[in-house]
Amino acid sequence: MSTSFNLDVWVREAKREPFKFTLAEREYTMPFAGELDKSILEAVNIANPSAADITALLRAGLDAQWKAFDEQPLPLAALGELFRQWQAHEGAPLGESLASADS
């Protein structure tokens, strides 16, 4: 008798350490990028993200914290570095981590 794969259990057990960063003396927390809801896939080009895609991903990751984050002035280079650090926290380029299965 075969048992079915329980995706609910996998999701609970796959939780990883959130990504944290500080801006203007406030700490922000974003989930491990692979934990974003699948609906984000329809809104962005993960393989080659544009500036709008990066903004959409950060907005999704920051969720309720987005308004406070968005109110802070931030050079574009710093925004790019934030995105790179979030990817580095993931351990792989964001597109690969969201689309690839664990080996």
PDB file of N, CA and C in Angstrom:
ATOM      1  N   MET A   1       0.847  -1.179   0.000  1.00  0.00           N
ATOM      2  CA  MET A   1       0.000   0.000   0.000  1.00  0.00           C
ATOM      3  C   MET A   1       0.891   1.240   0.000  1.00  0.00           C
ATOM      4  N   SER A   2       0.629   2.134  -0.901  1.00  0.00           N
ATOM      5  CA  SER A   2       1.446   3.330  -1.026  1.00  0.00           C
ATOM      6  C   SER A   2       0.818   4.488  -0.256  1.00  0.00           C
ATOM      7  N   THR A   3       1.668   5.326   0.305  1.00  0.00           N
ATOM      8  CA  THR A   3       1.165   6.507   0.992  1.00  0.00           C
ATOM      9  C   THR A   3       1.442   7.726   0.125  1.00  0.00           C
ATOM     10  N   SER A   4       0.610   8.703   0.239  1.00  0.00           N
ATOM     11  CA  SER A   4       0.796   9.909  -0.559  1.00  0.00           C
ATOM     12  C   SER A   4       1.789  10.850   0.125  1.00  0.00           C
ATOM     13  N   PHE A   5       2.442  11.634  -0.691  1.00  0.00           N
ATOM     14  CA  PHE A   5       3.369  12.649  -0.203  1.00  0.00           C
ATOM     15  C   PHE A   5       2.556  13.735   0.489  1.00  0.00           C
ATOM     16  N   ASN A   6       2.882  14.048   1.732  1.00  0.00           N
ATOM     17  CA  ASN A   6       2.146  15.046   2.490  1.00  0.00           C
ATOM     18  C   ASN A   6       2.865  16.391   2.381  1.00  0.00           C
ATOM     19  N   LEU A   7       2.397  17.217   1.477  1.00  0.00           N
ATOM     20  CA  LEU A   7       3.018  18.515   1.244  1.00  0.00           C
ATOM     21  C   LEU A   7       2.867  19.438   2.450  1.00  0.00           C
ATOM     22  N   ASP A   8       1.793  19.295   3.215  1.00  0.00           N
ATOM     23  CA  ASP A   8       1.615  20.105   4.426  1.00  0.00           C
ATOM     24  C   ASP A   8       2.755  19.859   5.412  1.00  0.00           C
ATOM     25  N   VAL A   9       3.124  18.619   5.583  1.00  0.00           N
ATOM     26  CA  VAL A   9       4.220  18.274   6.494  1.00  0.00           C
ATOM     27  C   VAL A   9       5.532  18.842   5.960  1.00  0.00           C
ATOM     28  N   TRP A  10       5.753  18.694   4.657  1.00  0.00           N
ATOM     29  CA  TRP A  10       6.984  19.201   4.056  1.00  0.00           C
ATOM     30  C   TRP A  10       7.113  20.704   4.270  1.00  0.00           C
ATOM     31  N   VAL A  11       6.037  21.454   4.053  1.00  0.00           N
ATOM     32  CA  VAL A  11       6.065  22.914   4.220  1.00  0.00           C
ATOM     33  C   VAL A  11       6.413  23.271   5.659  1.00  0.00           C
ATOM     34  N   ARG A  12       5.791  22.586   6.627  1.00  0.00           N
ATOM     35  CA  ARG A  12       6.090  22.868   8.040  1.00  0.00           C
ATOM     36  C   ARG A  12       7.543  22.570   8.370  1.00  0.00           C
ATOM     37  N   GLU A  13       8.068  21.467   7.864  1.00  0.00           N
ATOM     38  CA  GLU A  13       9.427  21.053   8.200  1.00  0.00           C
ATOM     39  C   GLU A  13      10.495  21.791   7.404  1.00  0.00           C
ATOM     40  N   ALA A  14      10.124  22.429   6.303  1.00  0.00           N
ATOM     41  CA  ALA A  14      11.092  23.111   5.452  1.00  0.00           C
ATOM     42  C   ALA A  14      11.350  24.546   5.892  1.00  0.00           C
ATOM     43  N   LYS A  15      10.722  25.012   6.951  1.00  0.00           N
ATOM     44  CA  LYS A  15      10.912  26.389   7.416  1.00  0.00           C
ATOM     45  C   LYS A  15      12.394  26.627   7.698  1.00  0.00           C
ATOM     46  N   ARG A  16      12.875  27.747   7.259  1.00  0.00           N
ATOM     47  CA  ARG A  16      14.281  28.102   7.445  1.00  0.00           C
ATOM     48  C   ARG A  16      14.374  29.425   8.190  1.00  0.00           C
ATOM     49  N   GLU A  17      15.576  29.761   8.582  1.00  0.00           N
ATOM     50  CA  GLU A  17      15.854  30.994   9.305  1.00  0.00           C
ATOM     51  C   GLU A  17      15.506  32.198   8.433  1.00  0.00           C
ATOM     52  N   PRO A  18      14.721  33.151   8.948  1.00  0.00           N
ATOM     53  CA  PRO A  18      14.401  34.334   8.158  1.00  0.00           C
ATOM     54  C   PRO A  18      15.641  35.199   7.919  1.00  0.00           C
ATOM     55  N   PHE A  19      15.587  36.021   6.900  1.00  0.00           N
ATOM     56  CA  PHE A  19      16.646  36.972   6.570  1.00  0.00           C
ATOM     57  C   PHE A  19      16.351  38.270   7.310  1.00  0.00           C
ATOM     58  N   LYS A  20      17.345  38.789   8.015  1.00  0.00           N
ATOM     59  CA  LYS A  20      17.170  40.022   8.779  1.00  0.00           C
ATOM     60  C   LYS A  20      18.169  41.060   8.307  1.00  0.00           C
ATOM     61  N   PHE A  21      17.720  42.309   8.299  1.00  0.00           N
ATOM     62  CA  PHE A  21      18.612  43.419   7.974  1.00  0.00           C
ATOM     63  C   PHE A  21      18.124  44.658   8.702  1.00  0.00           C
ATOM     64  N   THR A  22      18.996  45.636   8.815  1.00  0.00           N
ATOM     65  CA  THR A  22      18.675  46.871   9.513  1.00  0.00           C
ATOM     66  C   THR A  22      18.783  48.039   8.547  1.00  0.00           C
ATOM     67  N   LEU A  23      17.821  48.936   8.609  1.00  0.00           N
ATOM     68  CA  LEU A  23      17.822  50.173   7.837  1.00  0.00           C
ATOM     69  C   LEU A  23      17.248  51.267   8.727  1.00  0.00           C
ATOM     70  N   ALA A  24      17.952  52.378   8.820  1.00  0.00           N
ATOM     71  CA  ALA A  24      17.510  53.508   9.643  1.00  0.00           C
ATOM     72  C   ALA A  24      17.201  53.052  11.071  1.00  0.00           C
ATOM     73  N   GLU A  25      18.083  52.216  11.599  1.00  0.00           N
ATOM     74  CA  GLU A  25      18.008  51.717  12.974  1.00  0.00           C
ATOM     75  C   GLU A  25      16.765  50.873  13.260  1.00  0.00           C
ATOM     76  N   ARG A  26      16.136  50.361  12.219  1.00  0.00           N
ATOM     77  CA  ARG A  26      14.990  49.464  12.387  1.00  0.00           C
ATOM     78  C   ARG A  26      15.350  48.117  11.781  1.00  0.00           C
ATOM     79  N   GLU A  27      15.046  47.045  12.514  1.00  0.00           N
ATOM     80  CA  GLU A  27      15.310  45.710  11.987  1.00  0.00           C
ATOM     81  C   GLU A  27      14.096  45.224  11.195  1.00  0.00           C
ATOM     82  N   TYR A  28      14.389  44.696  10.016  1.00  0.00           N
ATOM     83  CA  TYR A  28      13.370  44.123   9.147  1.00  0.00           C
ATOM     84  C   TYR A  28      13.634  42.621   9.038  1.00  0.00           C
ATOM     85  N   THR A  29      12.594  41.875   8.846  1.00  0.00           N
ATOM     86  CA  THR A  29      12.695  40.428   8.700  1.00  0.00           C
ATOM     87  C   THR A  29      11.930  40.005   7.460  1.00  0.00           C
ATOM     88  N   MET A  30      12.597  39.194   6.643  1.00  0.00           N
ATOM     89  CA  MET A  30      11.938  38.622   5.471  1.00  0.00           C
ATOM     90  C   MET A  30      12.074  37.111   5.552  1.00  0.00           C
ATOM     91  N   PRO A  31      11.076  36.393   5.048  1.00  0.00           N
ATOM     92  CA  PRO A  31      11.176  34.936   5.082  1.00  0.00           C
ATOM     93  C   PRO A  31      12.272  34.453   4.143  1.00  0.00           C
ATOM     94  N   PHE A  32      12.703  33.253   4.361  1.00  0.00           N
ATOM     95  CA  PHE A  32      13.558  32.575   3.403  1.00  0.00           C
ATOM     96  C   PHE A  32      12.832  32.702   2.072  1.00  0.00           C
ATOM     97  N   ALA A  33      13.500  33.170   1.035  1.00  0.00           N
ATOM     98  CA  ALA A  33      12.827  33.503  -0.228  1.00  0.00           C
ATOM     99  C   ALA A  33      11.997  32.351  -0.787  1.00  0.00           C
ATOM    100  N   GLY A  34      12.445  31.130  -0.591  1.00  0.00           N
ATOM    101  CA  GLY A  34      11.704  29.979  -1.080  1.00  0.00           C
ATOM    102  C   GLY A  34      10.374  29.767  -0.383  1.00  0.00           C
ATOM    103  N   GLU A  35      10.123  30.509   0.690  1.00  0.00           N
ATOM    104  CA  GLU A  35       8.866  30.398   1.419  1.00  0.00           C
ATOM    105  C   GLU A  35       7.812  31.408   0.948  1.00  0.00           C
ATOM    106  N   LEU A  36       8.169  32.277  -0.005  1.00  0.00           N
ATOM    107  CA  LEU A  36       7.163  33.199  -0.542  1.00  0.00           C
ATOM    108  C   LEU A  36       6.059  32.388  -1.203  1.00  0.00           C
ATOM    109  N   ASP A  37       4.869  32.937  -1.210  1.00  0.00           N
ATOM    110  CA  ASP A  37       3.739  32.234  -1.808  1.00  0.00           C
ATOM    111  C   ASP A  37       3.929  32.090  -3.319  1.00  0.00           C
ATOM    112  N   LYS A  38       3.447  30.989  -3.857  1.00  0.00           N
ATOM    113  CA  LYS A  38       3.600  30.696  -5.280  1.00  0.00           C
ATOM    114  C   LYS A  38       2.984  31.759  -6.180  1.00  0.00           C
ATOM    115  N   SER A  39       2.063  32.558  -5.671  1.00  0.00           N
ATOM    116  CA  SER A  39       1.422  33.589  -6.488  1.00  0.00           C
ATOM    117  C   SER A  39       2.429  34.614  -7.016  1.00  0.00           C
ATOM    118  N   ILE A  40       3.565  34.760  -6.337  1.00  0.00           N
ATOM    119  CA  ILE A  40       4.583  35.721  -6.795  1.00  0.00           C
ATOM    120  C   ILE A  40       5.161  35.306  -8.140  1.00  0.00           C
ATOM    121  N   LEU A  41       5.119  34.031  -8.465  1.00  0.00           N
ATOM    122  CA  LEU A  41       5.666  33.556  -9.736  1.00  0.00           C
ATOM    123  C   LEU A  41       4.956  34.165 -10.933  1.00  0.00           C
ATOM    124  N   GLU A  42       3.675  34.471 -10.790  1.00  0.00           N
ATOM    125  CA  GLU A  42       2.911  35.072 -11.881  1.00  0.00           C
ATOM    126  C   GLU A  42       3.233  36.549 -12.058  1.00  0.00           C
ATOM    127  N   ALA A  43       3.781  37.173 -11.034  1.00  0.00           N
ATOM    128  CA  ALA A  43       4.008  38.620 -11.058  1.00  0.00           C
ATOM    129  C   ALA A  43       5.422  39.015 -11.472  1.00  0.00           C
ATOM    130  N   VAL A  44       6.359  38.079 -11.461  1.00  0.00           N
ATOM    131  CA  VAL A  44       7.759  38.449 -11.721  1.00  0.00           C
ATOM    132  C   VAL A  44       8.437  37.473 -12.670  1.00  0.00           C
ATOM    133  N   ASN A  45       9.487  37.963 -13.292  1.00  0.00           N
ATOM    134  CA  ASN A  45      10.367  37.117 -14.101  1.00  0.00           C
ATOM    135  C   ASN A  45      11.547  36.764 -13.205  1.00  0.00           C
ATOM    136  N   ILE A  46      11.504  35.611 -12.596  1.00  0.00           N
ATOM    137  CA  ILE A  46      12.524  35.226 -11.619  1.00  0.00           C
ATOM    138  C   ILE A  46      13.866  34.935 -12.286  1.00  0.00           C
ATOM    139  N   ALA A  47      13.846  34.409 -13.491  1.00  0.00           N
ATOM    140  CA  ALA A  47      15.093  34.051 -14.172  1.00  0.00           C
ATOM    141  C   ALA A  47      15.940  35.279 -14.483  1.00  0.00           C
ATOM    142  N   ASN A  48      15.300  36.395 -14.801  1.00  0.00           N
ATOM    143  CA  ASN A  48      16.014  37.621 -15.157  1.00  0.00           C
ATOM    144  C   ASN A  48      15.212  38.806 -14.614  1.00  0.00           C
ATOM    145  N   PRO A  49      15.249  39.029 -13.292  1.00  0.00           N
ATOM    146  CA  PRO A  49      14.369  40.028 -12.691  1.00  0.00           C
ATOM    147  C   PRO A  49      14.714  41.459 -13.102  1.00  0.00           C
ATOM    148  N   SER A  50      13.681  42.220 -13.429  1.00  0.00           N
ATOM    149  CA  SER A  50      13.814  43.648 -13.714  1.00  0.00           C
ATOM    150  C   SER A  50      13.740  44.406 -12.384  1.00  0.00           C
ATOM    151  N   ALA A  51      13.887  45.717 -12.447  1.00  0.00           N
ATOM    152  CA  ALA A  51      13.751  46.538 -11.240  1.00  0.00           C
ATOM    153  C   ALA A  51      12.354  46.371 -10.641  1.00  0.00           C
ATOM    154  N   ALA A  52      11.337  46.314 -11.499  1.00  0.00           N
ATOM    155  CA  ALA A  52       9.967  46.124 -11.002  1.00  0.00           C
ATOM    156  C   ALA A  52       9.806  44.749 -10.354  1.00  0.00           C
ATOM    157  N   ASP A  53      10.471  43.731 -10.920  1.00  0.00           N
ATOM    158  CA  ASP A  53      10.401  42.381 -10.344  1.00  0.00           C
ATOM    159  C   ASP A  53      11.068  42.350  -8.974  1.00  0.00           C
ATOM    160  N   ILE A  54      12.217  42.998  -8.861  1.00  0.00           N
ATOM    161  CA  ILE A  54      12.929  43.044  -7.571  1.00  0.00           C
ATOM    162  C   ILE A  54      12.069  43.753  -6.529  1.00  0.00           C
ATOM    163  N   THR A  55      11.441  44.848  -6.941  1.00  0.00           N
ATOM    164  CA  THR A  55      10.545  45.562  -6.027  1.00  0.00           C
ATOM    165  C   THR A  55       9.389  44.671  -5.601  1.00  0.00           C
ATOM    166  N   ALA A  56       8.792  43.954  -6.538  1.00  0.00           N
ATOM    167  CA  ALA A  56       7.676  43.057  -6.205  1.00  0.00           C
ATOM    168  C   ALA A  56       8.118  41.955  -5.243  1.00  0.00           C
ATOM    169  N   LEU A  57       9.299  41.401  -5.461  1.00  0.00           N
ATOM    170  CA  LEU A  57       9.805  40.353  -4.571  1.00  0.00           C
ATOM    171  C   LEU A  57      10.080  40.902  -3.178  1.00  0.00           C
ATOM    172  N   LEU A  58      10.716  42.074  -3.102  1.00  0.00           N
ATOM    173  CA  LEU A  58      10.991  42.677  -1.800  1.00  0.00           C
ATOM    174  C   LEU A  58       9.689  43.044  -1.091  1.00  0.00           C
ATOM    175  N   ARG A  59       8.725  43.571  -1.836  1.00  0.00           N
ATOM    176  CA  ARG A  59       7.425  43.919  -1.250  1.00  0.00           C
ATOM    177  C   ARG A  59       6.762  42.663  -0.682  1.00  0.00           C
ATOM    178  N   ALA A  60       6.821  41.567  -1.425  1.00  0.00           N
ATOM    179  CA  ALA A  60       6.236  40.306  -0.950  1.00  0.00           C
ATOM    180  C   ALA A  60       6.980  39.802   0.286  1.00  0.00           C
ATOM    181  N   GLY A  61       8.308  39.911   0.260  1.00  0.00           N
ATOM    182  CA  GLY A  61       9.098  39.446   1.392  1.00  0.00           C
ATOM    183  C   GLY A  61       8.901  40.287   2.643  1.00  0.00           C
ATOM    184  N   LEU A  62       8.784  41.592   2.456  1.00  0.00           N
ATOM    185  CA  LEU A  62       8.617  42.480   3.601  1.00  0.00           C
ATOM    186  C   LEU A  62       7.180  42.530   4.104  1.00  0.00           C
ATOM    187  N   ASP A  63       6.228  42.255   3.233  1.00  0.00           N
ATOM    188  CA  ASP A  63       4.815  42.185   3.587  1.00  0.00           C
ATOM    189  C   ASP A  63       4.388  43.436   4.363  1.00  0.00           C
ATOM    190  N   ALA A  64       3.962  43.309   5.599  1.00  0.00           N
ATOM    191  CA  ALA A  64       3.451  44.432   6.385  1.00  0.00           C
ATOM    192  C   ALA A  64       4.528  45.468   6.701  1.00  0.00           C
ATOM    193  N   GLN A  65       5.797  45.102   6.564  1.00  0.00           N
ATOM    194  CA  GLN A  65       6.899  46.025   6.837  1.00  0.00           C
ATOM    195  C   GLN A  65       7.220  46.905   5.629  1.00  0.00           C
ATOM    196  N   TRP A  66       6.597  46.604   4.474  1.00  0.00           N
ATOM    197  CA  TRP A  66       6.940  47.303   3.236  1.00  0.00           C
ATOM    198  C   TRP A  66       6.774  48.819   3.355  1.00  0.00           C
ATOM    199  N   LYS A  67       5.678  49.296   3.938  1.00  0.00           N
ATOM    200  CA  LYS A  67       5.411  50.732   4.017  1.00  0.00           C
ATOM    201  C   LYS A  67       6.544  51.455   4.746  1.00  0.00           C
ATOM    202  N   ALA A  68       6.958  50.949   5.894  1.00  0.00           N
ATOM    203  CA  ALA A  68       8.044  51.576   6.651  1.00  0.00           C
ATOM    204  C   ALA A  68       9.348  51.536   5.865  1.00  0.00           C
ATOM    205  N   PHE A  69       9.623  50.415   5.210  1.00  0.00           N
ATOM    206  CA  PHE A  69      10.825  50.285   4.391  1.00  0.00           C
ATOM    207  C   PHE A  69      10.783  51.260   3.227  1.00  0.00           C
ATOM    208  N   ASP A  70       9.666  51.336   2.543  1.00  0.00           N
ATOM    209  CA  ASP A  70       9.524  52.169   1.356  1.00  0.00           C
ATOM    210  C   ASP A  70       9.642  53.653   1.676  1.00  0.00           C
ATOM    211  N   GLU A  71       9.335  54.049   2.888  1.00  0.00           N
ATOM    212  CA  GLU A  71       9.433  55.456   3.290  1.00  0.00           C
ATOM    213  C   GLU A  71      10.872  55.906   3.501  1.00  0.00           C
ATOM    214  N   GLN A  72      11.805  54.970   3.617  1.00  0.00           N
ATOM    215  CA  GLN A  72      13.211  55.311   3.852  1.00  0.00           C
ATOM    216  C   GLN A  72      13.924  55.616   2.535  1.00  0.00           C
ATOM    217  N   PRO A  73      14.674  56.706   2.479  1.00  0.00           N
ATOM    218  CA  PRO A  73      15.489  56.944   1.288  1.00  0.00           C
ATOM    219  C   PRO A  73      16.572  55.866   1.208  1.00  0.00           C
ATOM    220  N   LEU A  74      16.856  55.427  -0.005  1.00  0.00           N
ATOM    221  CA  LEU A  74      17.815  54.343  -0.173  1.00  0.00           C
ATOM    222  C   LEU A  74      18.411  54.412  -1.575  1.00  0.00           C
ATOM    223  N   PRO A  75      19.731  54.475  -1.683  1.00  0.00           N
ATOM    224  CA  PRO A  75      20.343  54.477  -3.020  1.00  0.00           C
ATOM    225  C   PRO A  75      20.049  53.168  -3.755  1.00  0.00           C
ATOM    226  N   LEU A  76      19.933  53.254  -5.062  1.00  0.00           N
ATOM    227  CA  LEU A  76      19.664  52.054  -5.864  1.00  0.00           C
ATOM    228  C   LEU A  76      20.712  50.975  -5.641  1.00  0.00           C
ATOM    229  N   ALA A  77      21.965  51.372  -5.494  1.00  0.00           N
ATOM    230  CA  ALA A  77      23.024  50.385  -5.260  1.00  0.00           C
ATOM    231  C   ALA A  77      22.771  49.616  -3.965  1.00  0.00           C
ATOM    232  N   ALA A  78      22.265  50.301  -2.951  1.00  0.00           N
ATOM    233  CA  ALA A  78      21.965  49.641  -1.676  1.00  0.00           C
ATOM    234  C   ALA A  78      20.787  48.678  -1.830  1.00  0.00           C
ATOM    235  N   LEU A  79      19.804  49.067  -2.626  1.00  0.00           N
ATOM    236  CA  LEU A  79      18.669  48.182  -2.878  1.00  0.00           C
ATOM    237  C   LEU A  79      19.126  46.915  -3.589  1.00  0.00           C
ATOM    238  N   GLY A  80      20.013  47.086  -4.573  1.00  0.00           N
ATOM    239  CA  GLY A  80      20.563  45.923  -5.271  1.00  0.00           C
ATOM    240  C   GLY A  80      21.348  45.020  -4.336  1.00  0.00           C
ATOM    241  N   GLU A  81      22.115  45.640  -3.435  1.00  0.00           N
ATOM    242  CA  GLU A  81      22.891  44.844  -2.479  1.00  0.00           C
ATOM    243  C   GLU A  81      21.973  44.106  -1.506  1.00  0.00           C
ATOM    244  N   LEU A  82      20.902  44.742  -1.084  1.00  0.00           N
ATOM    245  CA  LEU A  82      19.937  44.069  -0.218  1.00  0.00           C
ATOM    246  C   LEU A  82      19.384  42.834  -0.909  1.00  0.00           C
ATOM    247  N   PHE A  83      19.021  42.968  -2.177  1.00  0.00           N
ATOM    248  CA  PHE A  83      18.491  41.840  -2.929  1.00  0.00           C
ATOM    249  C   PHE A  83      19.543  40.735  -3.054  1.00  0.00           C
ATOM    250  N   ARG A  84      20.792  41.108  -3.325  1.00  0.00           N
ATOM    251  CA  ARG A  84      21.879  40.109  -3.419  1.00  0.00           C
ATOM    252  C   ARG A  84      22.097  39.390  -2.092  1.00  0.00           C
ATOM    253  N   GLN A  85      22.042  40.126  -1.005  1.00  0.00           N
ATOM    254  CA  GLN A  85      22.233  39.506   0.316  1.00  0.00           C
ATOM    255  C   GLN A  85      21.087  38.548   0.640  1.00  0.00           C
ATOM    256  N   TRP A  86      19.881  38.907   0.252  1.00  0.00           N
ATOM    257  CA  TRP A  86      18.728  38.011   0.451  1.00  0.00           C
ATOM    258  C   TRP A  86      18.933  36.746  -0.365  1.00  0.00           C
ATOM    259  N   GLN A  87      19.421  36.888  -1.597  1.00  0.00           N
ATOM    260  CA  GLN A  87      19.722  35.725  -2.432  1.00  0.00           C
ATOM    261  C   GLN A  87      20.811  34.877  -1.786  1.00  0.00           C
ATOM    262  N   ALA A  88      21.848  35.521  -1.269  1.00  0.00           N
ATOM    263  CA  ALA A  88      22.952  34.795  -0.631  1.00  0.00           C
ATOM    264  C   ALA A  88      22.441  34.023   0.590  1.00  0.00           C
ATOM    265  N   HIS A  89      21.504  34.615   1.312  1.00  0.00           N
ATOM    266  CA  HIS A  89      20.908  33.933   2.464  1.00  0.00           C
ATOM    267  C   HIS A  89      20.200  32.656   2.011  1.00  0.00           C
ATOM    268  N   GLU A  90      19.622  32.728   0.828  1.00  0.00           N
ATOM    269  CA  GLU A  90      18.928  31.581   0.241  1.00  0.00           C
ATOM    270  C   GLU A  90      19.923  30.475  -0.114  1.00  0.00           C
ATOM    271  N   GLY A  91      21.154  30.867  -0.450  1.00  0.00           N
ATOM    272  CA  GLY A  91      22.172  29.884  -0.801  1.00  0.00           C
ATOM    273  C   GLY A  91      22.259  29.597  -2.282  1.00  0.00           C
ATOM    274  N   ALA A  92      21.411  30.233  -3.081  1.00  0.00           N
ATOM    275  CA  ALA A  92      21.406  30.048  -4.533  1.00  0.00           C
ATOM    276  C   ALA A  92      20.720  31.251  -5.144  1.00  0.00           C
ATOM    277  N   PRO A  93      20.934  31.508  -6.421  1.00  0.00           N
ATOM    278  CA  PRO A  93      20.179  32.589  -7.056  1.00  0.00           C
ATOM    279  C   PRO A  93      18.690  32.374  -6.846  1.00  0.00           C
ATOM    280  N   LEU A  94      17.977  33.456  -6.580  1.00  0.00           N
ATOM    281  CA  LEU A  94      16.565  33.368  -6.212  1.00  0.00           C
ATOM    282  C   LEU A  94      15.754  32.550  -7.188  1.00  0.00           C
ATOM    283  N   GLY A  95      15.964  32.710  -8.474  1.00  0.00           N
ATOM    284  CA  GLY A  95      15.210  31.951  -9.467  1.00  0.00           C
ATOM    285  C   GLY A  95      15.406  30.455  -9.322  1.00  0.00           C
ATOM    286  N   GLU A  96      16.633  30.041  -9.061  1.00  0.00           N
ATOM    287  CA  GLU A  96      16.901  28.612  -8.892  1.00  0.00           C
ATOM    288  C   GLU A  96      16.268  28.076  -7.626  1.00  0.00           C
ATOM    289  N   SER A  97      16.337  28.856  -6.558  1.00  0.00           N
ATOM    290  CA  SER A  97      15.825  28.347  -5.291  1.00  0.00           C
ATOM    291  C   SER A  97      14.311  28.213  -5.295  1.00  0.00           C
ATOM    292  N   LEU A  98      13.617  29.118  -5.981  1.00  0.00           N
ATOM    293  CA  LEU A  98      12.166  29.025  -6.007  1.00  0.00           C
ATOM    294  C   LEU A  98      11.675  27.960  -6.970  1.00  0.00           C
ATOM    295  N   ALA A  99      12.439  27.695  -8.016  1.00  0.00           N
ATOM    296  CA  ALA A  99      11.959  26.772  -9.052  1.00  0.00           C
ATOM    297  C   ALA A  99      12.509  25.360  -8.912  1.00  0.00           C
ATOM    298  N   SER A 100      13.629  25.194  -8.250  1.00  0.00           N
ATOM    299  CA  SER A 100      14.291  23.903  -8.184  1.00  0.00           C
ATOM    300  C   SER A 100      13.802  23.065  -7.010  1.00  0.00           C
ATOM    301  N   ALA A 101      13.795  21.801  -7.189  1.00  0.00           N
ATOM    302  CA  ALA A 101      13.473  20.881  -6.099  1.00  0.00           C
ATOM    303  C   ALA A 101      14.751  20.583  -5.325  1.00  0.00           C
ATOM    304  N   ASP A 102      14.615  20.222  -4.055  1.00  0.00           N
ATOM    305  CA  ASP A 102      15.781  19.830  -3.262  1.00  0.00           C
ATOM    306  C   ASP A 102      16.354  18.540  -3.810  1.00  0.00           C
ATOM    307  N   SER A 103      17.677  18.437  -3.761  1.00  0.00           N
ATOM    308  CA  SER A 103      18.336  17.209  -4.247  1.00  0.00           C
ATOM    309  C   SER A 103      18.453  16.212  -3.136  1.00  0.00           C
TER     310      SER A 103
END
